[in-house]
Coordinates of C-alpha atoms in Angstrom, one line a residue:
Chain A
M1 CA -35.1 -1.4 -1.1
S2 CA -35.9 -4.1 1.4
D3 CA -33.6 -6.7 2.7
D4 CA -32.5 -9.1 0.0
R5 CA -32.0 -12.5 1.5
S6 CA -30.5 -13.9 -1.7
I7 CA -27.4 -11.7 -1.2
G8 CA -24.8 -12.8 1.3
L9 CA -21.5 -11.3 2.5
R10 CA -19.6 -13.6 0.2
D11 CA -21.3 -11.9 -2.7
L12 CA -19.9 -8.6 -1.6
R13 CA -16.3 -9.7 -1.5
R14 CA -15.1 -7.1 -4.0
C15 CA -16.6 -4.4 -1.7
F16 CA -14.1 -5.3 1.1
D17 CA -10.9 -4.8 -0.9
G18 CA -10.8 -1.1 0.0
R19 CA -10.7 0.2 -3.5
I20 CA -13.8 2.4 -2.9
P21 CA -13.9 3.5 0.7
A22 CA -16.8 2.2 2.8
V23 CA -19.2 4.5 4.8
V24 CA -20.3 3.8 8.3
A25 CA -23.1 5.7 10.1
T26 CA -23.7 5.5 13.9
A27 CA -25.7 7.4 16.5
S28 CA -25.1 8.1 20.1
A29 CA -27.5 7.0 22.8
G30 CA -29.0 10.5 22.6
G31 CA -29.7 10.1 18.9
V32 CA -26.8 12.3 17.6
P33 CA -25.8 10.9 14.2
N34 CA -22.2 10.4 13.0
I35 CA -21.1 9.4 9.5
T36 CA -17.6 8.9 8.1
H37 CA -15.6 7.0 5.5
I38 CA -13.9 4.0 7.0
S39 CA -10.6 2.6 5.7
L40 CA -11.3 -1.0 6.4
V41 CA -14.3 -3.3 6.5
H42 CA -13.5 -6.9 6.7
E43 CA -15.7 -10.0 6.2
V44 CA -15.3 -12.0 9.4
D45 CA -17.6 -14.9 8.5
S46 CA -20.9 -15.3 6.7
E47 CA -22.7 -13.3 9.3
R48 CA -20.2 -10.7 10.6
V49 CA -18.0 -7.9 9.5
A50 CA -15.2 -6.1 11.4
L51 CA -14.4 -2.4 11.3
S52 CA -10.9 -1.1 12.2
N53 CA -10.4 1.4 15.0
Q54 CA -7.2 3.4 14.9
F55 CA -8.2 6.5 16.7
M56 CA -10.8 5.5 19.4
S57 CA -13.2 7.3 17.1
K58 CA -16.6 8.6 17.6
T59 CA -17.9 5.6 15.7
S60 CA -16.4 3.2 18.3
R61 CA -17.7 5.2 21.2
N62 CA -21.2 5.4 19.6
V63 CA -21.6 1.7 19.1
V64 CA -20.9 1.0 22.8
E65 CA -23.8 3.3 23.6
N66 CA -26.0 2.3 20.7
P67 CA -25.1 -0.9 19.0
Q68 CA -26.9 -0.2 15.7
A69 CA -25.0 1.0 12.7
S70 CA -25.4 1.4 8.9
V71 CA -22.8 0.7 6.3
L72 CA -22.6 1.6 2.6
L73 CA -20.4 -0.6 0.4
V74 CA -19.7 -0.1 -3.4
D75 CA -18.6 -2.9 -5.7
P76 CA -15.7 -1.4 -7.6
V77 CA -16.3 -3.7 -10.6
S78 CA -20.0 -3.4 -11.2
G79 CA -20.8 -0.1 -9.4
S80 CA -23.5 -1.8 -7.4
E81 CA -24.1 -0.4 -3.9
Y82 CA -25.2 -2.1 -0.8
R83 CA -26.4 -0.9 2.6
L84 CA -25.8 -3.2 5.6
T85 CA -27.7 -2.8 8.8
I86 CA -25.3 -4.1 11.4
R87 CA -25.3 -4.6 15.2
Y88 CA -22.2 -4.3 17.4
E89 CA -21.2 -7.5 19.2
R90 CA -17.7 -7.1 20.6
T91 CA -14.3 -5.5 20.3
D92 CA -11.2 -7.7 19.6
R93 CA -7.8 -6.5 20.6
R94 CA -6.1 -9.8 19.6
G95 CA -6.8 -12.9 17.7
P96 CA -7.1 -13.7 14.0
V97 CA -9.6 -11.0 13.0
F98 CA -7.5 -8.3 14.8
E99 CA -4.3 -9.7 13.1
R100 CA -5.9 -9.5 9.6
L101 CA -7.0 -5.9 10.2
R102 CA -3.7 -5.0 11.6
D103 CA -1.9 -6.2 8.5
D104 CA -3.9 -3.7 6.5
V105 CA -3.4 -0.9 8.9
D106 CA 0.3 -1.6 8.9
K107 CA 0.3 -1.2 5.1
V108 CA -1.0 2.3 5.4
A109 CA 1.6 3.1 8.2
A110 CA 4.4 1.6 6.2
F111 CA 3.5 3.6 3.2
S112 CA 4.2 6.9 4.9
G113 CA 6.7 6.0 7.7
M114 CA 4.1 6.1 10.5
Q115 CA 4.7 2.7 12.0
D116 CA 5.3 4.2 15.4
V117 CA 2.0 6.1 15.6
F118 CA -0.6 4.7 13.2
R119 CA -1.6 1.4 14.7
L120 CA -4.7 -0.6 15.0
R121 CA -6.2 -0.3 18.4
S122 CA -9.0 -2.7 18.1
A123 CA -11.4 -4.5 15.7
D124 CA -15.0 -3.9 16.3
I125 CA -17.1 -6.9 15.3
F126 CA -20.7 -6.5 14.1
R127 CA -23.4 -9.0 13.2
V128 CA -25.0 -8.2 9.8
E129 CA -28.8 -8.0 10.2
T130 CA -29.8 -7.0 6.7
I131 CA -28.2 -6.4 3.3
E132 CA -30.1 -3.9 1.1
V133 CA -29.3 -3.6 -2.6
V134 CA -29.2 0.2 -3.1
R135 CA -28.1 0.1 -6.7
D136 CA -27.8 -3.1 -8.7
H137 CA -25.7 -3.1 -11.9
D138 CA -24.5 -5.9 -14.1
V139 CA -21.0 -7.2 -13.5
P140 CA -18.7 -7.0 -16.5
A141 CA -17.3 -10.3 -17.8
A142 CA -15.8 -12.1 -14.9
R143 CA -12.1 -11.6 -14.4
V144 CA -10.1 -14.5 -15.5
S145 CA -7.3 -15.3 -13.1
R146 CA -3.7 -15.3 -14.3
Q147 CA -3.3 -19.0 -13.5
Q148 CA -6.5 -19.9 -15.4
T149 CA -5.0 -18.1 -18.3
V150 CA -1.5 -19.5 -18.3
G151 CA -2.1 -22.8 -16.5
L152 CA -0.2 -24.8 -14.0
A153 CA 2.1 -26.1 -16.7
A154 CA 3.6 -22.6 -16.9
C155 CA 4.3 -22.6 -13.2
A156 CA 5.9 -26.0 -13.5
E157 CA 8.0 -24.8 -16.4
L158 CA 9.2 -21.8 -14.4
A159 CA 10.1 -24.1 -11.5
A160 CA 12.0 -26.4 -13.8
R161 CA 13.9 -23.5 -15.4
M162 CA 14.8 -22.2 -11.9
S163 CA 16.0 -25.6 -10.7
R164 CA 18.5 -25.7 -13.5
S165 CA 20.2 -22.5 -12.4
V166 CA 23.8 -22.8 -11.2
D167 CA 23.8 -20.1 -8.6
L168 CA 21.6 -17.5 -6.9
G169 CA 22.2 -14.7 -9.3
A170 CA 21.3 -16.9 -12.3
M171 CA 18.3 -18.2 -10.6
V172 CA 16.9 -14.8 -9.8
D173 CA 17.4 -13.7 -13.4
V174 CA 15.6 -16.9 -14.6
A175 CA 12.8 -16.3 -12.1
L176 CA 12.1 -12.7 -13.0
D177 CA 12.4 -13.4 -16.7
G178 CA 10.1 -16.4 -16.4
L179 CA 7.6 -14.6 -14.3
D180 CA 7.2 -12.3 -17.2
Q181 CA 7.4 -14.7 -20.1
L182 CA 5.5 -17.6 -18.6
L183 CA 3.1 -16.0 -16.1
G184 CA 2.7 -12.4 -17.3
Y185 CA 4.2 -10.6 -14.3
R186 CA 5.8 -7.8 -16.3
H187 CA 7.4 -5.9 -13.5
S188 CA 9.2 -7.6 -10.7
S189 CA 12.2 -7.3 -8.3
M190 CA 14.0 -9.4 -5.8
M191 CA 15.2 -7.9 -2.6
L192 CA 17.4 -9.6 -0.1
L193 CA 17.8 -9.1 3.6
D194 CA 21.1 -7.5 4.7
E195 CA 23.5 -8.9 7.2
Q196 CA 22.0 -7.1 10.1
G197 CA 18.5 -8.1 9.3
E198 CA 17.5 -4.4 9.2
R199 CA 17.3 -3.6 5.5
L200 CA 16.4 -5.0 2.2
F201 CA 18.5 -4.4 -0.9
T202 CA 17.6 -4.9 -4.5
L203 CA 19.4 -7.8 -6.1
A204 CA 17.7 -7.7 -9.4
S205 CA 14.7 -6.2 -11.1
H206 CA 12.8 -6.8 -14.4
G207 CA 10.6 -4.6 -16.5
F208 CA 11.4 -1.2 -14.9
A209 CA 13.0 1.8 -16.6
A210 CA 15.8 1.8 -14.0
E211 CA 17.1 -1.5 -12.7
G212 CA 17.8 -0.1 -9.2
V213 CA 20.2 -2.7 -8.2
G214 CA 21.6 -2.0 -4.8
S215 CA 18.7 0.3 -3.8
E216 CA 17.7 -0.2 -0.2
I217 CA 14.7 0.0 2.1
A218 CA 14.4 -0.4 5.8
I219 CA 12.4 -3.4 7.2
G220 CA 8.9 -2.1 7.9
D221 CA 9.0 0.6 5.2
G222 CA 6.8 0.4 2.2
I223 CA 5.1 -2.7 0.9
P224 CA 8.2 -4.9 0.7
G225 CA 9.4 -3.7 4.1
A226 CA 6.0 -4.6 5.6
A227 CA 6.1 -8.1 4.0
A228 CA 9.6 -8.6 5.5
Q229 CA 8.5 -7.4 8.9
T230 CA 5.5 -9.6 9.1
C231 CA 6.9 -12.5 7.0
R232 CA 3.6 -12.6 5.3
P233 CA 2.5 -11.5 1.8
V234 CA 1.4 -7.9 1.6
R235 CA -0.9 -6.9 -1.2
V236 CA -2.2 -3.5 -2.2
G237 CA -4.7 -3.1 -5.1
A238 CA -5.1 0.7 -5.2
L239 CA -1.8 2.2 -4.5
N240 CA -2.8 5.7 -5.6
Q241 CA -5.6 5.8 -3.2
L242 CA -3.5 4.3 -0.4
R243 CA -0.8 6.9 -1.0
R244 CA -3.4 9.7 -0.8
Y245 CA -5.0 8.3 2.3
S246 CA -1.7 7.7 4.1
A247 CA -0.6 11.2 3.2
A248 CA -3.7 12.6 4.7
V249 CA -3.2 10.7 7.9
R250 CA 0.5 11.6 8.0
R251 CA -0.4 15.3 7.7
S252 CA -2.8 15.0 10.5
F253 CA -0.2 13.4 12.7
E254 CA 2.3 16.1 11.8
R255 CA -0.2 18.8 12.8
E256 CA -0.6 17.0 16.2
G257 CA 3.1 16.9 16.6
A258 CA 3.2 13.2 16.9
I259 CA 5.7 12.9 14.1
G260 CA 7.9 15.4 12.3
P261 CA 7.8 16.3 8.7
G262 CA 9.5 13.6 6.7
Q263 CA 10.0 12.1 3.3
D264 CA 7.4 9.7 2.0
I265 CA 8.6 6.3 1.1
P266 CA 9.5 6.6 -2.6
L267 CA 6.7 5.6 -4.9
P268 CA 6.9 2.2 -6.7
A269 CA 9.3 2.1 -9.6
L270 CA 6.4 2.1 -12.0
D271 CA 5.2 5.6 -12.2
D272 CA 1.6 4.6 -12.6
A273 CA 1.7 1.5 -10.4
E274 CA -1.7 0.7 -8.9
S275 CA -1.1 -2.8 -7.6
R276 CA 1.9 -4.1 -5.7
L277 CA 2.4 -7.6 -4.1
A278 CA 5.3 -8.4 -1.9
V279 CA 5.9 -12.0 -0.7
P280 CA 8.5 -13.1 1.7
A281 CA 11.2 -15.5 0.6
M282 CA 11.6 -17.9 3.6
V283 CA 13.7 -21.0 4.3
K284 CA 13.8 -22.9 7.5
G285 CA 11.4 -20.4 8.9
E286 CA 13.8 -17.5 8.4
L287 CA 13.5 -14.5 6.1
V288 CA 15.9 -14.4 3.2
G289 CA 14.3 -11.7 1.1
V290 CA 11.2 -10.4 -0.6
L291 CA 9.9 -10.9 -4.1
V292 CA 7.9 -8.0 -5.4
V293 CA 5.6 -7.6 -8.4
E294 CA 3.8 -4.5 -9.6
S295 CA 1.1 -3.6 -12.1
P296 CA -0.4 -0.4 -13.5
L297 CA -3.8 -2.1 -13.1
V298 CA -6.1 -1.7 -10.1
A299 CA -6.4 -4.9 -8.0
A300 CA -4.2 -6.8 -10.4
F301 CA -3.2 -9.5 -7.9
D302 CA -5.2 -12.0 -5.8
D303 CA -4.8 -15.0 -3.6
E304 CA -3.6 -17.1 -6.5
D305 CA -0.9 -14.7 -7.3
E306 CA 0.3 -14.8 -3.7
A307 CA 0.5 -18.6 -3.9
V308 CA 2.4 -18.6 -7.2
L309 CA 4.9 -16.0 -6.1
S310 CA 5.4 -17.6 -2.7
M311 CA 6.4 -20.8 -4.5
V312 CA 8.9 -18.9 -6.6
A313 CA 10.2 -16.9 -3.6
A314 CA 10.7 -20.2 -1.7
L315 CA 12.8 -21.6 -4.5
I316 CA 15.0 -18.5 -4.5
A317 CA 15.3 -18.7 -0.7
Q318 CA 16.4 -22.3 -0.8
M319 CA 19.0 -21.5 -3.4
A320 CA 20.3 -18.7 -1.2
Q321 CA 20.5 -21.1 1.7
L322 CA 22.2 -23.8 -0.4
E323 CA 24.8 -21.4 -1.6
R324 CA 25.5 -20.2 1.9
A325 CA 25.9 -23.8 3.1
E326 CA 28.2 -24.6 0.2
L327 CA 30.4 -21.6 0.8
D328 CA 30.6 -22.5 4.5
A329 CA 31.8 -26.0 3.6
S330 CA 34.1 -25.0 0.7
A331 CA 37.8 -25.8 0.8
T332 CA 40.2 -23.3 2.3
A333 CA 43.0 -24.1 0.0
P334 CA 45.2 -21.0 -0.7
V335 CA 44.6 -19.4 -4.0
E336 CA 47.5 -19.1 -6.3
P337 CA 47.5 -15.6 -7.7
P338 CA 47.8 -15.9 -11.4
A339 CA 48.9 -13.1 -13.6
A340 CA 46.4 -10.3 -13.7
R341 CA 44.7 -9.6 -17.0
V342 CA 45.2 -5.9 -17.2
D343 CA 44.7 -3.5 -20.0
V344 CA 47.0 -0.7 -19.0
A345 CA 45.8 1.8 -21.5
H346 CA 43.0 3.1 -19.3
E347 CA 43.3 4.4 -15.7
V348 CA 40.4 3.3 -13.5
K349 CA 40.1 5.7 -10.5
V350 CA 38.6 4.1 -7.5
R351 CA 37.8 6.3 -4.5
F352 CA 36.8 4.7 -1.1
Y353 CA 35.1 6.2 1.9
P354 CA 35.8 4.0 4.9
E355 CA 33.1 5.6 7.0
D356 CA 30.2 4.0 5.1
G357 CA 32.0 1.8 2.6
S358 CA 31.1 4.0 -0.4
V359 CA 33.0 3.4 -3.6
F360 CA 33.2 5.8 -6.5
L361 CA 34.5 4.7 -9.9
D362 CA 35.9 7.4 -12.1
G363 CA 34.1 10.0 -10.0
D364 CA 30.7 8.3 -10.1
Y365 CA 29.0 6.6 -7.2
L366 CA 28.9 2.9 -7.5
I367 CA 28.0 1.2 -4.2
R368 CA 28.4 1.3 -0.5
G369 CA 28.2 -0.8 2.6
V370 CA 29.5 -4.3 2.7
A371 CA 29.6 -4.6 -1.1
G372 CA 31.6 -1.4 -1.3
R373 CA 34.1 -2.7 1.3
V374 CA 34.3 -6.0 -0.6
L375 CA 35.2 -4.2 -3.8
W376 CA 37.8 -2.0 -2.1
S377 CA 39.4 -5.2 -0.6
L378 CA 39.5 -6.8 -4.1
V379 CA 41.0 -3.8 -5.9
S380 CA 43.5 -3.3 -3.1
R381 CA 44.7 -6.8 -3.4
H382 CA 44.7 -6.6 -7.1
R383 CA 46.7 -3.4 -7.0
A384 CA 49.2 -4.8 -4.5
T385 CA 49.8 -8.3 -5.8
G386 CA 48.1 -8.6 -9.2
Q387 CA 45.7 -11.1 -7.7
C388 CA 42.6 -11.6 -9.8
E389 CA 41.3 -15.0 -8.6
F390 CA 39.7 -15.0 -5.2
A391 CA 38.0 -17.3 -2.7
N392 CA 35.0 -16.2 -0.6
K393 CA 36.8 -17.8 2.3
E394 CA 39.7 -15.4 2.2
L395 CA 37.3 -12.5 2.0
R396 CA 35.6 -13.7 5.1
L397 CA 38.8 -13.5 7.0
D398 CA 39.3 -9.8 6.1
K399 CA 38.2 -7.9 9.2
A400 CA 38.1 -4.6 7.2
L401 CA 34.9 -5.9 5.6
E402 CA 33.1 -5.8 9.0
L403 CA 31.2 -8.9 8.2
P404 CA 29.1 -10.3 11.1
G405 CA 30.3 -13.6 12.4
F406 CA 27.0 -15.3 11.7
R407 CA 25.2 -15.4 8.3
D408 CA 27.4 -12.8 6.7
N409 CA 25.5 -12.8 3.3
L410 CA 28.8 -12.4 1.5
D411 CA 27.6 -14.5 -1.4
T412 CA 24.6 -12.3 -2.1
R413 CA 26.7 -9.2 -1.7
L414 CA 29.0 -10.5 -4.4
V415 CA 26.1 -11.1 -6.7
L416 CA 24.9 -7.6 -5.9
L417 CA 28.4 -6.2 -6.6
K418 CA 28.6 -8.1 -9.9
R419 CA 25.3 -6.8 -11.1
R420 CA 26.1 -3.3 -10.0
L421 CA 29.4 -3.4 -11.9
E422 CA 27.6 -4.7 -15.0
E423 CA 24.8 -2.2 -14.7
R424 CA 27.3 0.7 -14.7
Q425 CA 29.3 -0.8 -17.5
S426 CA 32.3 -0.6 -15.3
P427 CA 35.8 -1.5 -16.4
I428 CA 35.9 -3.8 -13.4
R429 CA 34.0 -7.1 -13.6
I430 CA 33.7 -10.1 -11.4
E431 CA 32.7 -13.6 -12.5
R432 CA 32.0 -16.7 -10.5
T433 CA 34.5 -19.4 -11.5
G434 CA 33.5 -22.2 -9.2
R435 CA 32.2 -23.1 -5.8
G436 CA 33.2 -20.3 -3.5
R437 CA 35.5 -18.8 -6.0
F438 CA 35.4 -15.9 -8.4
R439 CA 37.6 -13.8 -10.7
M440 CA 38.0 -10.1 -11.1
D441 CA 38.9 -8.6 -14.4
V442 CA 40.1 -5.0 -14.8
T443 CA 40.1 -3.2 -18.1
G444 CA 42.8 -0.6 -17.3
T445 CA 45.2 0.3 -14.5
L446 CA 43.8 0.9 -11.0
S447 CA 44.3 4.2 -9.3
L448 CA 43.2 3.9 -5.7
E449 CA 42.3 6.7 -3.3
T450 CA 40.9 6.7 0.2
Q451 CA 38.9 9.6 1.5
G452 CA 38.1 10.6 5.1
Chain B
M1 CA -19.1 26.4 14.9
I2 CA -17.4 26.7 11.6
D3 CA -17.9 29.9 9.6
L4 CA -20.1 28.8 6.8
G5 CA -19.5 32.2 5.1
D6 CA -15.8 31.6 4.9
R7 CA -14.7 31.5 1.3
A8 CA -12.6 28.4 1.7
T9 CA -15.4 26.6 3.5
V10 CA -18.0 27.6 0.8
K11 CA -15.6 26.5 -1.9
F12 CA -14.9 23.2 -0.2
L13 CA -18.6 22.4 0.3
D14 CA -19.4 23.5 -3.2
S15 CA -16.7 21.3 -4.7
G16 CA -17.0 17.7 -5.9
C17 CA -16.3 16.2 -2.5
A18 CA -18.1 13.0 -1.5
L19 CA -21.2 13.8 0.5
L20 CA -22.4 11.4 3.1
V21 CA -25.6 11.7 5.1
C22 CA -26.7 10.1 8.3
T23 CA -30.1 10.4 9.7
V24 CA -31.6 8.6 12.8
S25 CA -34.9 7.0 13.0
A26 CA -37.2 7.3 16.0
D27 CA -36.0 4.0 17.4
G28 CA -32.3 5.2 17.3
Q29 CA -31.4 3.3 14.2
P30 CA -28.8 5.3 12.2
H31 CA -29.1 5.2 8.4
A32 CA -26.3 5.9 5.9
G33 CA -27.0 7.7 2.7
R34 CA -25.5 9.9 0.1
A35 CA -26.2 13.4 -1.2
W36 CA -25.5 14.8 -4.6
G37 CA -25.1 18.5 -4.1
L38 CA -24.9 21.0 -1.2
S39 CA -25.2 24.8 -1.0
V40 CA -24.9 27.2 1.8
V41 CA -28.2 29.1 1.7
D42 CA -28.0 31.4 4.7
V43 CA -24.7 31.9 6.5
D44 CA -26.2 33.5 9.6
A45 CA -28.9 30.9 10.0
H46 CA -26.4 28.1 9.3
L47 CA -28.8 26.9 6.6
L48 CA -27.9 24.4 3.9
R49 CA -29.8 23.1 0.9
L50 CA -28.9 19.4 0.5
L51 CA -29.8 17.1 -2.4
V52 CA -30.5 13.7 -0.8
E53 CA -31.4 10.6 -2.8
A54 CA -35.1 10.6 -3.7
D55 CA -35.4 6.8 -3.6
D56 CA -33.8 6.4 -0.2
A57 CA -37.0 6.0 1.6
V58 CA -35.5 6.0 5.1
T59 CA -33.5 9.2 4.6
V60 CA -36.5 10.9 3.0
A61 CA -38.8 9.8 5.9
N62 CA -36.3 11.0 8.5
V63 CA -35.8 14.3 6.8
R64 CA -39.6 14.7 6.5
A65 CA -39.8 14.1 10.2
G66 CA -37.3 16.8 11.0
R67 CA -34.9 14.4 12.7
A68 CA -31.2 14.9 13.5
I69 CA -28.9 14.8 10.5
A70 CA -25.1 14.6 9.9
V71 CA -23.5 15.5 6.6
T72 CA -19.9 14.7 6.0
A73 CA -18.0 16.2 3.0
T74 CA -14.7 14.5 2.1
S75 CA -12.3 15.6 -0.6
V76 CA -11.7 12.7 -3.1
R77 CA -8.3 14.1 -3.8
T78 CA -6.9 14.7 -0.3
F79 CA -9.3 13.0 2.1
H80 CA -9.7 16.3 3.9
S81 CA -13.1 15.9 5.6
L82 CA -15.6 18.1 7.4
Q83 CA -18.7 16.9 9.3
L84 CA -21.7 19.2 9.9
K85 CA -24.4 18.1 12.4
G86 CA -27.8 19.6 12.9
R87 CA -31.4 19.0 12.0
A88 CA -33.4 18.4 8.9
L89 CA -36.0 21.1 8.4
S90 CA -38.1 20.2 5.4
L91 CA -38.3 18.4 2.1
E92 CA -38.6 20.8 -0.9
E93 CA -39.6 20.6 -4.5
L94 CA -36.9 20.0 -7.0
T95 CA -36.1 23.1 -9.0
P96 CA -34.1 23.7 -12.2
A97 CA -31.4 25.3 -10.0
D98 CA -31.3 22.0 -8.0
E99 CA -30.9 20.0 -11.2
A100 CA -28.2 22.3 -12.4
K101 CA -26.5 21.9 -9.0
Q102 CA -26.7 18.2 -9.1
A103 CA -25.3 18.1 -12.6
Q104 CA -22.4 20.3 -11.7
Y105 CA -21.7 18.5 -8.5
T106 CA -21.8 15.0 -10.1
S107 CA -19.5 16.2 -12.9
D108 CA -17.0 17.6 -10.4
F109 CA -17.3 14.5 -8.1
L110 CA -16.7 12.1 -11.0
K111 CA -13.8 14.2 -12.4
D112 CA -12.1 14.0 -9.0
I113 CA -12.6 10.3 -8.8
L114 CA -11.5 9.6 -12.4
D115 CA -8.5 11.9 -12.1
T116 CA -7.2 10.1 -9.0
S117 CA -8.1 6.5 -9.8
K118 CA -8.4 4.0 -12.5
Y119 CA -12.0 3.0 -12.1
A120 CA -13.9 2.4 -15.2
P121 CA -15.6 5.7 -16.1
D122 CA -18.8 3.9 -17.3
V123 CA -19.1 2.1 -14.0
M124 CA -18.6 5.3 -12.0
C125 CA -21.0 7.2 -14.2
R126 CA -23.9 4.8 -13.7
W127 CA -23.1 4.5 -10.0
A128 CA -23.6 8.3 -9.7
E129 CA -26.9 8.4 -11.6
R130 CA -29.3 9.1 -8.8
P131 CA -32.7 10.9 -8.5
V132 CA -32.5 13.6 -5.9
T133 CA -34.8 15.6 -3.7
P134 CA -33.8 18.8 -2.0
C135 CA -34.1 19.5 1.7
F136 CA -33.1 22.3 4.1
V137 CA -30.7 21.5 7.0
T138 CA -29.6 23.7 9.9
V139 CA -26.1 23.2 11.2
D140 CA -25.4 23.4 15.0
V141 CA -21.9 22.0 15.2
S142 CA -19.0 21.1 12.9
F143 CA -16.1 18.7 13.2
D144 CA -12.8 18.0 11.4
Q145 CA -13.3 14.5 10.0
T146 CA -10.0 14.2 8.2
P147 CA -8.4 10.8 8.9
G148 CA -5.9 10.9 11.7
P149 CA -5.6 11.7 15.4
S150 CA -7.7 14.9 15.1
A151 CA -10.6 13.2 13.4
G152 CA -13.7 14.2 15.3
A153 CA -12.3 17.4 16.8
T154 CA -14.9 20.2 17.0
I155 CA -14.3 23.2 14.7
D156 CA -15.0 26.5 16.3
R157 CA -14.0 28.7 13.4
G158 CA -11.5 29.0 10.5
D159 CA -10.9 27.2 7.3
P160 CA -12.1 23.7 6.6

């Protein structure tokens, strides 16, 4: 079991993805040993690794006294095991290595709502002196990347299909369908940033039992929230392990009184999800939303997946920006209210709660917030005047909607509302009829009620 | 010092938790290894019988030399973790009871891993195939090693 010089850190790459926890052993200056699992070991360069320090641990204190340490790493694919003899060099509290480790620590924190307490304090940098092969096993057939399987042509085809979309809603549908049909991403969702820049809401999803349109998550929470907060892709390849680890850390914080008992962030929509990748959708350097894919396979996504999905997310972001610009520039001509198309046979009960903008249809919750206020405004106008053709511009002038003056996101809220109405098979439907214009159809007679 | 006679502690140490072993060479070099079974032999004497890897020459040499040793037991399912520190006493001959202990431990350990993850069973099984050699260890002090702010806190008594 001597040092094998033919093995380099690059050969151990799979060992650094966190699927199987690494082990680090240190000793104090007095020779007292210490051994523990460590959540993160990162390859810094061909000669160095970095260990994360969240708790000013015994490990960190020991290496200041005695710079020698020993690390065990397991290759999750082959089962091979390696022992590294390493020597402490320095501690980073900023810089690229620190940032990389912090991203991974933030993932754990985001998973259990511990962003305020579970933070990377420092990255301890070690020089690798020897790599010993403890157990050497054959690697199964090399994994073939998704892009190698489907080819760049499929990516180009997806981009072409997306570019033919007439609006944001259609583009998102095309994107999610195409990700499945052309590139094999079976489970995906598109979340958009809300008007306040504080939450993400689901605009569309594909491949899940429940569509979840309108579901929300705070920026910083969960994998999508972490991607939104950092404006960088966030990838987890062993969700089940991450969930158990973050739960253990959270329980420890709760015992210390640092945080109160709370709800975990809901698990991914796939019951058996093991991998999740969230990439930010950016345009002009600003966040528009987050594209998310999931898989039941461990470590299903890699750098190439990040690249492909970032391209798709960028196209969606550009469409969102384009729509916003078009709406801002659209004509303000008054809209003639044509006769409403109403089927009077059925009464549609709409109940509105002004406090949070919640709307219930025939007793069932439909939507809340800006989208809820928009719907209430539409049905109120429809009830009062029979109006069924609307312009975004007139909605923007409605102060009851409480839209922010800058970047109100009205267009995406309308898409969300449209989808939600369709998902619930509601007797109320809205359809885009032109640039900045849409139509509302009601199958029945509206009965409106305000609560609270 | 933790009560090694406590039922919950014994149950935890006897379960399929991951067992990590650190020994320290004469020059102060720490060495990470694994163990594949642990039993509390004498509660009052704080004596453990530990199955270290027989082909881990450094660990075997350090144990033979009676050097300081740390053993960390971590639940695969919950990450609950306990570290015991003391001194290696002696290497022992492998007995049928040790072999049975290793078989039971490895079975429990792999079951916990495969129940909570999607690793390929054949990969995990061949990873866990290790020759072992028993040794006695005395425990002087114990620590809560569960990830979180309390990691490294000394345990005086009570459940793990």
